[in-house]
Amino acid sequence: MYDVPKEYRAAIRSPTRNDRMAGKLTLTDGSTIELTDSAVISGSVSVDNQCVSGQELAFGSVYMGQASLQLRTALSSAAFYDAALQIDYEIQLADGSWYTLPVGRYTVAEAERSAAVVSLTGYDNMLKLESKFSGSAILGDAYTMLTQIAGTCGVELAQSEAEIKALSPNAEILRQLDGSYRVSTWRDCVGAIAQLLAGFATIDRLGRLRIVQFGETPCVTLSENTRTNAKISDFSCHYAALVIETDTDAFTSDIEGESGLEMTISDMPLAESGTAEVRQGICDAVFARLRALDYTPAAVTMPGDPALELGDRLALPTADAAPETLVTHLVWKFRGEMTLKGVGKNPYLAGAATHTDAQLRSLQKQADANKIIYYSFTNGSDIKVKDNGKETNAVNLTFVTTQDTSAMFLAQVLLTAEPDTKVVKLPVTGDTASDFESAATLEQDAALTLTVRYYLDNVLIDSFTPAQRLVRGAHALALFYPFPDLEGAASHRWSVRLLCAGGGVKIAKGQIRATITGQGMAVGDAWDGTLEFEELVGRPTRTPVARKVLAIQDVILAGTQKPIGDAAAEIITRLLRKAPARNIL
């Protein structure tokens, strides 16, 4: 329910009320039309929205809100297309002042003239998310992904990072979305995030994108004398289990020994990747919210109250019970009746299931078992390999196997070799000592050798270490390594490190193109937050006076950053910030 003062609650529940229409239409040419009682046909203003499809509770729904009205005007209907529609509601309080309640912000998409009246239909900003989802993947936690979507589609996000994280433990899990996750529009992406957070996505009264969860406590009590009609089911909905079916597995959370409804989610894009422990944690977090949503399906008609919203929990006391329902459908009419509906599955019919979904998933699993998956890598910054006896990381890839399988690593590296130089004296002949003193010299490149070392799960593969002799200039280095026997249901880390002797090698940004490919593999996760640091501390020097070193003191600069990139590479730049001195004993 929208946050309204107690004076509004008293006025809206009063047997009589004094209210009026407010708001405006802003046409594309910049002109405005005020929405007053005289300009709008009485009984024509209505707002319609919902947050589930079908006849049972669900998470992850994303619906467009719709508003319609009839306007007295001489303007052509064509003038109203793409106009900004702002609908507000005003009611007079007990002290005589007027309270203005925003109802919604819409864009006119349909206009039809009939005699002296133009009928307008507008849709909320969810319309902007109907564009095709294409390009690089979006990745990060829930707030980061929502920020990327809102920024791309030109929609304001209504909630802060703290508010998003407060919705669910799943909000802090790093996830990734791309075209392989069965999302085709930006609206699908928002729905997937809302599903992860055990809620639904909607556009609020100010035109902002918001993730909403169903209420656990009633926001208002509608007694029998405040509602016109109420159809309350004789059964209640209590969920005792949640099943999330993925392409490769199924995860279950339930209340042991308790009977009730079972919610099955057969399409959850953000639960398709990751280890079994991570995905089970996602299922548990969603179920923790679901199990608290006991309610009774109902349909209520009442005098309009535009402060009520989707997801609200309403108390509907009767003579012998006090049921509560959840608002899943809402229709508000100015100076007319308001319809609130809460749908739910009848537990007596819950056992009547179809085998169609199971058959389709079985076929899909058979197809996915033979699907070839690619994990790609591109270096996000310049790489310099020096002749200092230290390995330099060049390629880092994390991949997940869903079954015992084989795979292979392929890479192409474009590099520039810079061998060390040495001075060589040319042999000369002569009769005097001065002839030898003026002998000619020549600069000659040293022998430069580039050694490649492979690491699987941070263990060196010492049985296969390719080495290449390089002359000065540009080279193309091709790398290959087979994985004949990979353990299934595991996450693996693959690293390629370079070592130089006799000079150095430079690799420009984006000049490493590497991939790991094979069957029986899962789509990879986003960066999991693992950072690896390495520092070489030189031998400390002592003065003749200071014979004993008590401590080595140094200053360490640290910084934090949330990387955002595509599925191929993470480009991380260092953000410096002041940090306290740290003693290394």
Coordinates of C-alpha atoms in Angstrom, one line a residue, residues 11-538:
A11 CA -11.3 10.2 4.4
I12 CA -11.2 7.3 2.0
R13 CA -13.2 5.0 4.4
S14 CA -15.8 7.7 5.2
P15 CA -19.4 7.0 4.0
T16 CA -19.2 10.2 2.0
R17 CA -16.1 11.7 0.3
N18 CA -15.3 14.8 -1.7
D19 CA -12.7 14.0 -4.4
R20 CA -11.7 15.2 -7.8
M21 CA -9.6 14.2 -10.8
A22 CA -6.1 15.7 -11.3
G23 CA -3.1 15.3 -13.5
K24 CA -2.2 16.3 -17.0
L25 CA -1.5 15.3 -20.6
T26 CA 1.8 16.5 -22.1
L27 CA 1.7 16.2 -25.9
T28 CA 4.8 15.7 -28.0
D29 CA 4.8 19.3 -29.0
G30 CA 5.2 20.4 -25.4
S31 CA 1.7 21.6 -24.9
T32 CA -0.3 20.4 -21.9
I33 CA -3.9 19.6 -21.1
E34 CA -5.1 19.6 -17.5
L35 CA -7.2 16.6 -16.5
T36 CA -10.1 18.0 -14.6
D37 CA -13.6 16.7 -13.8
S38 CA -15.0 18.9 -16.6
A39 CA -12.4 17.7 -19.2
V40 CA -12.8 14.0 -18.5
I41 CA -15.9 12.0 -19.2
S42 CA -17.4 10.8 -15.9
G43 CA -16.7 7.1 -15.2
S44 CA -14.2 6.7 -18.0
V45 CA -11.0 6.8 -16.0
S46 CA -9.6 3.4 -15.0
V47 CA -6.3 1.7 -14.2
D48 CA -5.7 -2.0 -14.7
N49 CA -2.7 -4.1 -13.6
Q50 CA -1.8 -7.6 -12.4
C51 CA 1.3 -9.4 -11.1
V52 CA 0.6 -13.1 -11.9
S53 CA -0.6 -15.0 -14.9
G54 CA -2.9 -18.0 -14.6
Q55 CA -4.8 -19.0 -11.5
E56 CA -2.0 -19.6 -9.0
L57 CA 0.7 -17.6 -7.2
A58 CA 4.0 -17.2 -9.1
F59 CA 7.3 -15.3 -8.9
G60 CA 9.0 -13.3 -11.6
S61 CA 5.9 -11.9 -13.4
V62 CA 6.4 -8.6 -15.3
Y63 CA 3.2 -6.9 -16.5
M64 CA 2.5 -3.6 -18.1
G65 CA 0.1 -1.4 -16.3
Q66 CA -2.7 0.1 -18.4
A67 CA -4.8 3.3 -18.0
S68 CA -7.7 4.5 -20.1
L69 CA -9.9 7.6 -20.2
Q70 CA -12.2 9.6 -22.4
L71 CA -11.3 13.3 -23.0
R72 CA -13.5 16.1 -24.3
T73 CA -11.3 17.9 -26.9
A74 CA -11.3 19.3 -30.4
L75 CA -7.8 18.0 -31.1
S76 CA -7.2 15.3 -33.6
S77 CA -6.6 11.8 -32.2
A78 CA -3.2 11.7 -33.9
A79 CA -2.0 14.5 -31.6
F80 CA -2.1 12.3 -28.6
Y81 CA 0.2 9.5 -29.7
D82 CA 3.3 9.2 -27.4
A83 CA 1.9 11.8 -25.1
A84 CA 2.9 11.6 -21.4
L85 CA -0.2 10.8 -19.3
Q86 CA 0.0 11.7 -15.6
I87 CA -3.0 10.6 -13.5
D88 CA -3.4 11.9 -9.9
Y89 CA -6.2 11.6 -7.4
E90 CA -7.2 14.3 -4.9
I91 CA -9.4 13.9 -1.9
Q92 CA -10.5 16.5 0.7
L93 CA -9.4 15.7 4.3
A94 CA -11.4 16.4 7.5
D95 CA -9.6 19.7 8.0
G96 CA -10.7 21.0 4.6
S97 CA -7.3 20.6 2.9
W98 CA -6.7 18.5 -0.2
Y99 CA -4.4 15.5 -0.4
T100 CA -2.9 14.6 -3.8
L101 CA -2.2 10.9 -4.4
P102 CA -0.2 10.0 -7.6
V103 CA -1.9 7.1 -9.4
G104 CA 0.4 6.5 -12.3
R105 CA 2.5 7.7 -15.2
Y106 CA 1.8 6.4 -18.7
T107 CA 2.6 6.8 -22.4
V108 CA -0.4 7.1 -24.8
A109 CA -0.3 4.3 -27.3
E110 CA -3.9 4.2 -28.6
A111 CA -6.2 7.1 -29.4
E112 CA -9.6 6.9 -31.1
R113 CA -12.1 9.7 -31.7
S114 CA -15.8 9.3 -31.4
A115 CA -17.9 12.5 -31.9
A116 CA -16.5 15.1 -29.5
V117 CA -14.6 12.6 -27.4
V118 CA -11.2 11.0 -27.8
S119 CA -10.6 7.7 -26.1
L120 CA -7.1 7.3 -24.8
T121 CA -5.2 4.2 -23.7
G122 CA -1.8 4.4 -22.1
Y123 CA 0.8 2.0 -20.9
D124 CA 3.4 2.5 -18.1
N125 CA 7.2 2.5 -18.6
M126 CA 7.3 -1.3 -18.7
L127 CA 6.8 -0.6 -22.4
K128 CA 10.4 0.6 -22.7
L129 CA 11.6 -2.8 -21.6
E130 CA 9.9 -4.5 -24.5
S131 CA 12.9 -3.9 -26.7
K132 CA 15.0 -6.9 -27.8
F133 CA 17.8 -8.0 -25.5
S134 CA 21.0 -8.3 -27.5
G135 CA 24.7 -7.6 -27.2
S136 CA 27.0 -8.6 -24.4
A137 CA 25.9 -10.4 -21.2
I138 CA 24.8 -8.5 -18.1
L139 CA 26.4 -9.8 -14.9
G140 CA 26.8 -8.9 -11.2
D141 CA 24.5 -9.0 -8.2
A142 CA 20.8 -8.2 -8.5
Y143 CA 21.2 -4.5 -8.0
T144 CA 24.0 -4.2 -10.5
M145 CA 22.0 -6.1 -13.2
L146 CA 18.9 -4.0 -12.5
T147 CA 21.0 -0.8 -12.8
Q148 CA 22.4 -1.9 -16.1
I149 CA 18.9 -2.7 -17.4
A150 CA 17.4 0.5 -16.2
G151 CA 20.2 2.6 -17.7
T152 CA 20.0 0.8 -21.0
C153 CA 16.2 1.2 -21.3
G154 CA 16.0 4.7 -20.0
V155 CA 14.0 3.8 -16.9
E156 CA 14.7 5.0 -13.3
L157 CA 15.3 2.3 -10.7
A158 CA 13.1 3.1 -7.6
Q159 CA 15.2 1.2 -5.0
S160 CA 18.6 1.7 -3.6
E161 CA 21.3 -1.0 -3.4
A162 CA 20.5 -1.5 0.3
E163 CA 16.8 -1.9 -0.4
I164 CA 17.4 -4.5 -3.1
K165 CA 19.7 -6.5 -0.8
A166 CA 17.2 -6.5 2.0
L167 CA 14.7 -8.4 -0.2
S168 CA 16.5 -11.7 -0.3
P169 CA 19.9 -13.4 0.4
N170 CA 19.9 -14.1 -3.3
A171 CA 20.4 -10.4 -4.1
E172 CA 24.1 -10.7 -3.2
I173 CA 24.8 -13.7 -5.4
L174 CA 26.7 -13.0 -8.6
R175 CA 24.7 -14.0 -11.6
Q176 CA 24.9 -13.7 -15.4
L177 CA 22.3 -13.3 -18.2
D178 CA 22.8 -13.6 -21.9
G179 CA 21.0 -14.9 -24.9
S180 CA 21.6 -18.5 -23.9
Y181 CA 19.3 -18.2 -20.9
R182 CA 16.0 -18.1 -22.8
V183 CA 15.6 -14.3 -22.3
S184 CA 14.7 -12.4 -25.5
T185 CA 13.7 -8.9 -24.2
W186 CA 14.9 -6.6 -21.4
R187 CA 11.5 -7.3 -19.7
D188 CA 12.4 -11.0 -19.6
C189 CA 15.7 -10.1 -17.9
V190 CA 13.9 -8.1 -15.2
G191 CA 11.5 -10.9 -14.7
A192 CA 14.4 -13.3 -14.1
I193 CA 15.9 -11.1 -11.5
A194 CA 12.5 -10.6 -9.8
Q195 CA 12.1 -14.4 -9.7
L196 CA 15.5 -14.7 -8.1
L197 CA 14.3 -12.3 -5.4
A198 CA 11.0 -14.1 -4.8
G199 CA 8.9 -11.2 -6.0
F200 CA 7.6 -9.5 -9.2
A201 CA 8.5 -6.5 -11.2
T202 CA 6.3 -3.5 -11.7
I203 CA 6.3 0.2 -12.6
D204 CA 5.4 2.4 -9.6
R205 CA 3.2 5.5 -9.5
L206 CA 6.1 7.7 -10.5
G207 CA 7.1 5.7 -13.5
R208 CA 10.1 3.9 -11.8
L209 CA 11.1 0.3 -12.0
R210 CA 10.5 -1.6 -8.7
I211 CA 10.9 -5.1 -7.4
V212 CA 8.0 -5.9 -5.1
Q213 CA 7.4 -8.9 -2.8
F214 CA 4.0 -10.1 -1.6
G215 CA 3.0 -8.8 1.8
E216 CA 3.4 -11.0 4.9
T217 CA 1.2 -8.8 7.2
P218 CA -2.1 -7.0 6.3
C219 CA -1.8 -3.4 5.3
V220 CA -5.5 -2.7 5.7
T221 CA -8.6 -4.4 7.1
L222 CA -11.7 -4.4 4.9
S223 CA -14.6 -5.0 7.1
E224 CA -18.0 -6.2 5.7
N225 CA -19.4 -2.6 5.7
T226 CA -16.4 -1.2 3.7
R227 CA -16.7 -3.6 0.8
T228 CA -19.5 -4.0 -1.7
N229 CA -19.1 -7.7 -2.4
A230 CA -16.6 -10.4 -1.5
K231 CA -16.2 -13.9 -2.8
I232 CA -13.9 -15.7 -0.4
S233 CA -12.7 -19.2 -1.1
D234 CA -13.4 -22.0 1.4
F235 CA -9.8 -23.2 1.1
S236 CA -6.5 -21.6 1.9
C237 CA -3.1 -21.8 0.1
H238 CA -0.2 -23.0 2.2
Y239 CA 3.0 -23.9 0.4
A240 CA 5.0 -26.7 2.0
A241 CA 7.5 -27.3 -0.8
L242 CA 9.3 -25.6 -3.7
V243 CA 10.8 -27.4 -6.6
I244 CA 13.1 -25.6 -9.1
E245 CA 13.7 -27.6 -12.3
T246 CA 16.7 -26.7 -14.3
D247 CA 18.1 -28.1 -17.6
T248 CA 20.3 -30.5 -15.7
D249 CA 18.9 -31.1 -12.3
A250 CA 16.0 -30.4 -9.8
F251 CA 16.3 -28.7 -6.4
T252 CA 13.8 -29.0 -3.6
S253 CA 13.1 -27.1 -0.4
D254 CA 10.3 -28.3 1.9
I255 CA 9.0 -28.5 5.4
E256 CA 9.6 -32.0 6.6
G257 CA 6.6 -33.8 7.6
E258 CA 4.2 -31.0 6.6
S259 CA 1.5 -31.3 4.0
G260 CA 0.5 -28.4 1.6
L261 CA 0.9 -27.1 -1.9
E262 CA 4.0 -27.6 -3.9
M263 CA 5.2 -24.8 -6.2
T264 CA 7.2 -26.0 -9.3
I265 CA 9.3 -23.5 -11.2
S266 CA 10.3 -25.0 -14.5
D267 CA 11.9 -22.0 -16.0
M268 CA 14.3 -20.1 -13.8
P269 CA 17.2 -18.6 -15.9
L270 CA 19.3 -17.5 -13.0
A271 CA 19.3 -20.9 -11.4
E272 CA 20.6 -22.7 -14.5
S273 CA 24.3 -22.1 -13.8
G274 CA 26.6 -22.6 -10.8
T275 CA 27.4 -25.5 -8.5
A276 CA 24.7 -27.6 -6.8
E277 CA 25.3 -25.9 -3.5
V278 CA 24.8 -22.4 -4.9
R279 CA 21.6 -23.4 -6.7
Q280 CA 20.2 -25.2 -3.7
G281 CA 20.9 -22.0 -1.7
I282 CA 18.8 -20.1 -4.3
C283 CA 16.0 -22.6 -3.9
D284 CA 16.1 -22.3 -0.1
A285 CA 16.0 -18.5 -0.1
V286 CA 13.0 -18.4 -2.4
F287 CA 11.2 -21.0 -0.3
A288 CA 11.9 -19.1 2.9
R289 CA 9.7 -16.3 1.4
L290 CA 7.1 -18.6 -0.1
R291 CA 6.4 -20.5 3.1
A292 CA 5.4 -17.2 4.8
L293 CA 2.7 -16.4 2.3
D294 CA -0.3 -18.4 3.6
Y295 CA -3.4 -16.7 2.2
T296 CA -7.0 -17.3 1.1
P297 CA -8.0 -16.6 -2.6
A298 CA -10.7 -14.0 -2.8
A299 CA -12.3 -11.4 -5.1
V300 CA -13.5 -8.1 -3.6
T301 CA -15.3 -5.1 -5.0
M302 CA -15.4 -1.9 -2.9
P303 CA -15.5 1.9 -3.3
G304 CA -12.2 2.9 -5.0
D305 CA -9.1 3.3 -3.0
P306 CA -6.1 4.2 -5.3
A307 CA -3.6 3.8 -2.5
L308 CA -3.9 0.0 -2.6
E309 CA -1.3 -1.8 -4.7
L310 CA -0.4 -5.1 -6.2
G311 CA 1.1 -7.5 -3.7
D312 CA -0.8 -6.0 -0.7
R313 CA -2.1 -8.4 1.9
L314 CA -5.7 -7.6 2.9
A315 CA -7.6 -8.8 6.0
L316 CA -11.2 -9.7 5.2
P317 CA -12.9 -10.5 8.5
T318 CA -16.2 -12.3 8.4
A319 CA -18.7 -13.4 11.1
D320 CA -16.8 -16.6 11.8
A321 CA -13.3 -16.2 10.4
A322 CA -10.5 -13.7 9.6
P323 CA -9.1 -14.7 6.2
E324 CA -6.3 -12.8 4.5
T325 CA -5.7 -12.5 0.8
L326 CA -3.0 -11.2 -1.5
V327 CA -3.8 -8.7 -4.3
T328 CA -2.7 -10.2 -7.7
H329 CA -5.1 -8.3 -9.9
L330 CA -6.3 -4.7 -9.5
V331 CA -8.8 -2.5 -11.4
W332 CA -9.5 1.0 -10.1
K333 CA -12.1 3.3 -11.6
F334 CA -12.4 6.9 -10.6
R335 CA -15.7 7.4 -8.8
G336 CA -16.6 3.8 -9.4
E337 CA -16.1 0.4 -7.9
M338 CA -12.6 -1.1 -7.4
T339 CA -12.0 -4.8 -8.0
L340 CA -9.3 -6.6 -6.1
K341 CA -8.5 -10.3 -6.8
G342 CA -6.2 -12.8 -5.3
V343 CA -5.8 -16.1 -7.2
G344 CA -4.6 -19.4 -5.7
K345 CA -4.4 -23.1 -6.4
N346 CA -7.0 -25.3 -4.9
P347 CA -5.1 -27.9 -2.8
Y348 CA -7.8 -30.5 -3.5
L349 CA -7.0 -30.3 -7.2
A350 CA -3.2 -30.0 -6.8
G351 CA -2.6 -33.6 -7.6
A352 CA -4.1 -33.3 -11.1
A353 CA -0.9 -32.7 -13.1
T354 CA 0.0 -33.1 -16.7
H355 CA 3.0 -35.0 -18.0
T356 CA 3.6 -32.6 -20.9
D357 CA 6.2 -30.5 -19.1
A358 CA 8.1 -33.6 -17.9
Q359 CA 8.2 -35.0 -21.5
L360 CA 9.4 -31.7 -22.9
R361 CA 12.1 -31.4 -20.3
S362 CA 13.3 -34.9 -20.9
L363 CA 13.7 -34.1 -24.6
Q364 CA 15.5 -30.9 -23.7
K365 CA 18.0 -32.7 -21.4
Q366 CA 18.8 -35.1 -24.2
A367 CA 19.5 -32.3 -26.6
D368 CA 21.5 -30.3 -24.0
A369 CA 23.7 -33.3 -23.2
N370 CA 25.1 -33.1 -26.7
K371 CA 25.4 -29.3 -26.8
I372 CA 28.8 -27.8 -27.2
I373 CA 29.6 -25.1 -24.7
Y374 CA 32.3 -22.4 -25.2
Y375 CA 34.1 -20.6 -22.4
S376 CA 35.9 -17.6 -23.9
F377 CA 38.7 -15.3 -22.7
T378 CA 40.2 -12.1 -23.9
N379 CA 42.9 -10.2 -22.0
G380 CA 41.6 -6.9 -20.8
S381 CA 44.9 -5.1 -20.4
D382 CA 48.5 -5.1 -21.8
I383 CA 50.7 -7.9 -20.6
K384 CA 54.5 -7.7 -20.2
V385 CA 56.6 -10.8 -19.6
K386 CA 60.0 -10.0 -18.3
D387 CA 63.2 -12.0 -17.9
N388 CA 63.1 -12.0 -14.1
G389 CA 62.4 -15.7 -13.3
K390 CA 58.8 -15.0 -12.4
E391 CA 55.7 -16.4 -14.2
T392 CA 53.2 -14.0 -15.6
N393 CA 49.5 -14.8 -15.8
A394 CA 48.2 -14.6 -19.3
V395 CA 44.9 -16.6 -19.4
N396 CA 42.5 -17.4 -16.5
L397 CA 39.3 -19.4 -17.1
T398 CA 36.8 -21.0 -14.8
F399 CA 34.5 -23.7 -16.2
V400 CA 31.9 -26.1 -14.8
T401 CA 31.3 -29.7 -15.9
T402 CA 27.9 -31.3 -15.4
Q403 CA 29.1 -34.8 -16.1
D404 CA 32.3 -36.8 -16.6
T405 CA 33.5 -35.4 -20.0
S406 CA 36.4 -34.3 -22.1
A407 CA 37.3 -30.9 -23.5
M408 CA 40.0 -28.9 -25.1
F409 CA 41.8 -25.6 -24.7
L410 CA 42.6 -23.5 -27.8
A411 CA 44.3 -20.1 -27.9
Q412 CA 45.9 -17.7 -30.3
V413 CA 48.3 -15.1 -28.9
L414 CA 49.7 -12.2 -30.9
L415 CA 52.9 -11.0 -29.3
T416 CA 56.0 -8.9 -29.8
A417 CA 59.4 -10.4 -28.9
E418 CA 62.1 -8.1 -27.5
P419 CA 65.3 -10.1 -26.9
D420 CA 68.1 -8.8 -24.8
T421 CA 71.1 -7.4 -26.8
K422 CA 74.8 -8.2 -26.3
V423 CA 78.0 -6.6 -27.9
V424 CA 80.2 -8.9 -29.9
K425 CA 83.7 -7.9 -31.1
L426 CA 84.4 -8.7 -34.7
P427 CA 87.7 -10.6 -35.5
V428 CA 90.4 -8.3 -37.1
T429 CA 93.9 -8.8 -38.4
G430 CA 96.9 -6.4 -38.2
D431 CA 100.5 -5.9 -37.5
T432 CA 100.4 -3.4 -34.7
A433 CA 98.7 -3.1 -31.3
S434 CA 96.6 -0.1 -32.5
D435 CA 95.0 -2.2 -35.1
F436 CA 93.5 -4.5 -32.4
E437 CA 92.5 -1.6 -30.2
S438 CA 90.2 -0.2 -33.0
A439 CA 88.5 -3.5 -33.5
A440 CA 84.8 -3.3 -34.7
T441 CA 81.9 -4.4 -32.5
L442 CA 78.4 -5.6 -33.3
E443 CA 75.1 -5.6 -31.2
Q444 CA 73.5 -9.1 -31.4
D445 CA 70.2 -10.3 -30.0
A446 CA 70.4 -12.9 -27.3
A447 CA 68.5 -16.2 -27.5
L448 CA 64.9 -15.5 -26.3
T449 CA 62.9 -18.5 -25.1
L450 CA 59.2 -18.2 -24.1
T451 CA 58.0 -21.1 -21.9
V452 CA 54.3 -21.8 -21.4
R453 CA 53.1 -23.4 -18.2
Y454 CA 49.6 -24.9 -17.7
Y455 CA 47.8 -25.0 -14.3
L456 CA 44.6 -26.9 -13.7
D457 CA 43.0 -26.1 -10.3
N458 CA 46.2 -24.3 -9.4
V459 CA 48.3 -27.5 -9.9
L460 CA 51.2 -27.3 -12.4
I461 CA 51.0 -29.7 -15.3
D462 CA 54.8 -30.4 -15.4
S463 CA 54.5 -33.2 -18.0
F464 CA 53.7 -30.7 -20.8
T465 CA 55.5 -27.3 -20.9
P466 CA 55.8 -25.9 -24.4
A467 CA 58.7 -23.6 -25.2
Q468 CA 59.3 -21.4 -28.2
R469 CA 62.5 -19.7 -29.5
L470 CA 61.6 -16.2 -30.7
V471 CA 63.5 -13.6 -32.8
R472 CA 62.8 -9.9 -32.5
G473 CA 59.5 -8.8 -33.9
A474 CA 55.8 -9.9 -34.1
H475 CA 54.8 -13.5 -33.7
A476 CA 51.5 -15.5 -33.5
L477 CA 51.6 -18.2 -30.8
A478 CA 49.1 -21.1 -31.1
L479 CA 48.3 -23.0 -27.9
F480 CA 46.5 -26.3 -27.5
Y481 CA 45.8 -28.6 -24.6
P482 CA 43.4 -31.6 -24.3
F483 CA 41.4 -32.5 -21.2
P484 CA 40.8 -36.2 -21.8
D485 CA 39.2 -37.0 -18.4
L486 CA 37.4 -34.3 -16.5
E487 CA 35.4 -35.0 -13.4
G488 CA 31.7 -34.2 -13.6
A489 CA 29.7 -31.9 -11.3
A490 CA 32.7 -29.7 -10.5
S491 CA 34.1 -26.3 -11.1
H492 CA 37.6 -26.1 -12.5
R493 CA 40.1 -23.2 -12.8
W494 CA 42.5 -23.1 -15.8
S495 CA 45.5 -20.9 -15.9
V496 CA 48.2 -20.2 -18.5
R497 CA 51.4 -18.6 -17.3
L498 CA 54.3 -17.4 -19.3
L499 CA 58.0 -17.3 -18.5
C500 CA 60.8 -15.6 -20.5
A501 CA 64.6 -16.1 -20.6
G502 CA 66.9 -13.9 -22.6
G503 CA 64.5 -11.0 -23.1
G504 CA 60.9 -10.0 -22.8
V505 CA 57.5 -10.3 -24.5
K506 CA 54.7 -7.8 -24.9
I507 CA 51.1 -8.7 -25.5
A508 CA 48.7 -5.8 -26.3
K509 CA 45.2 -5.6 -24.9
G510 CA 42.8 -7.9 -26.6
Q511 CA 45.5 -9.9 -28.4
I512 CA 44.8 -13.1 -26.6
R513 CA 41.8 -15.1 -27.8
A514 CA 41.3 -18.3 -25.8
T515 CA 38.5 -20.8 -25.4
I516 CA 37.7 -24.0 -23.6
T517 CA 35.1 -26.0 -25.4
G518 CA 33.4 -29.4 -24.9
Q519 CA 30.2 -31.3 -24.2
G520 CA 28.6 -32.0 -20.8
M521 CA 29.5 -28.5 -19.5
A522 CA 27.4 -25.8 -18.0
V523 CA 27.2 -22.2 -18.9
G524 CA 29.8 -20.4 -16.7
D525 CA 29.1 -18.2 -13.8
A526 CA 30.1 -14.5 -13.5
W527 CA 33.3 -13.6 -11.6
D528 CA 32.9 -15.2 -8.2
G529 CA 34.9 -12.6 -6.3
T530 CA 38.1 -14.6 -6.1
L531 CA 41.2 -12.4 -6.1
E532 CA 44.8 -13.7 -6.3
F533 CA 47.7 -11.6 -5.1
E534 CA 51.4 -12.2 -5.4
E535 CA 54.3 -10.1 -4.1
L536 CA 58.0 -10.6 -4.0
V537 CA 59.7 -9.1 -1.0
G538 CA 63.4 -8.4 -1.5

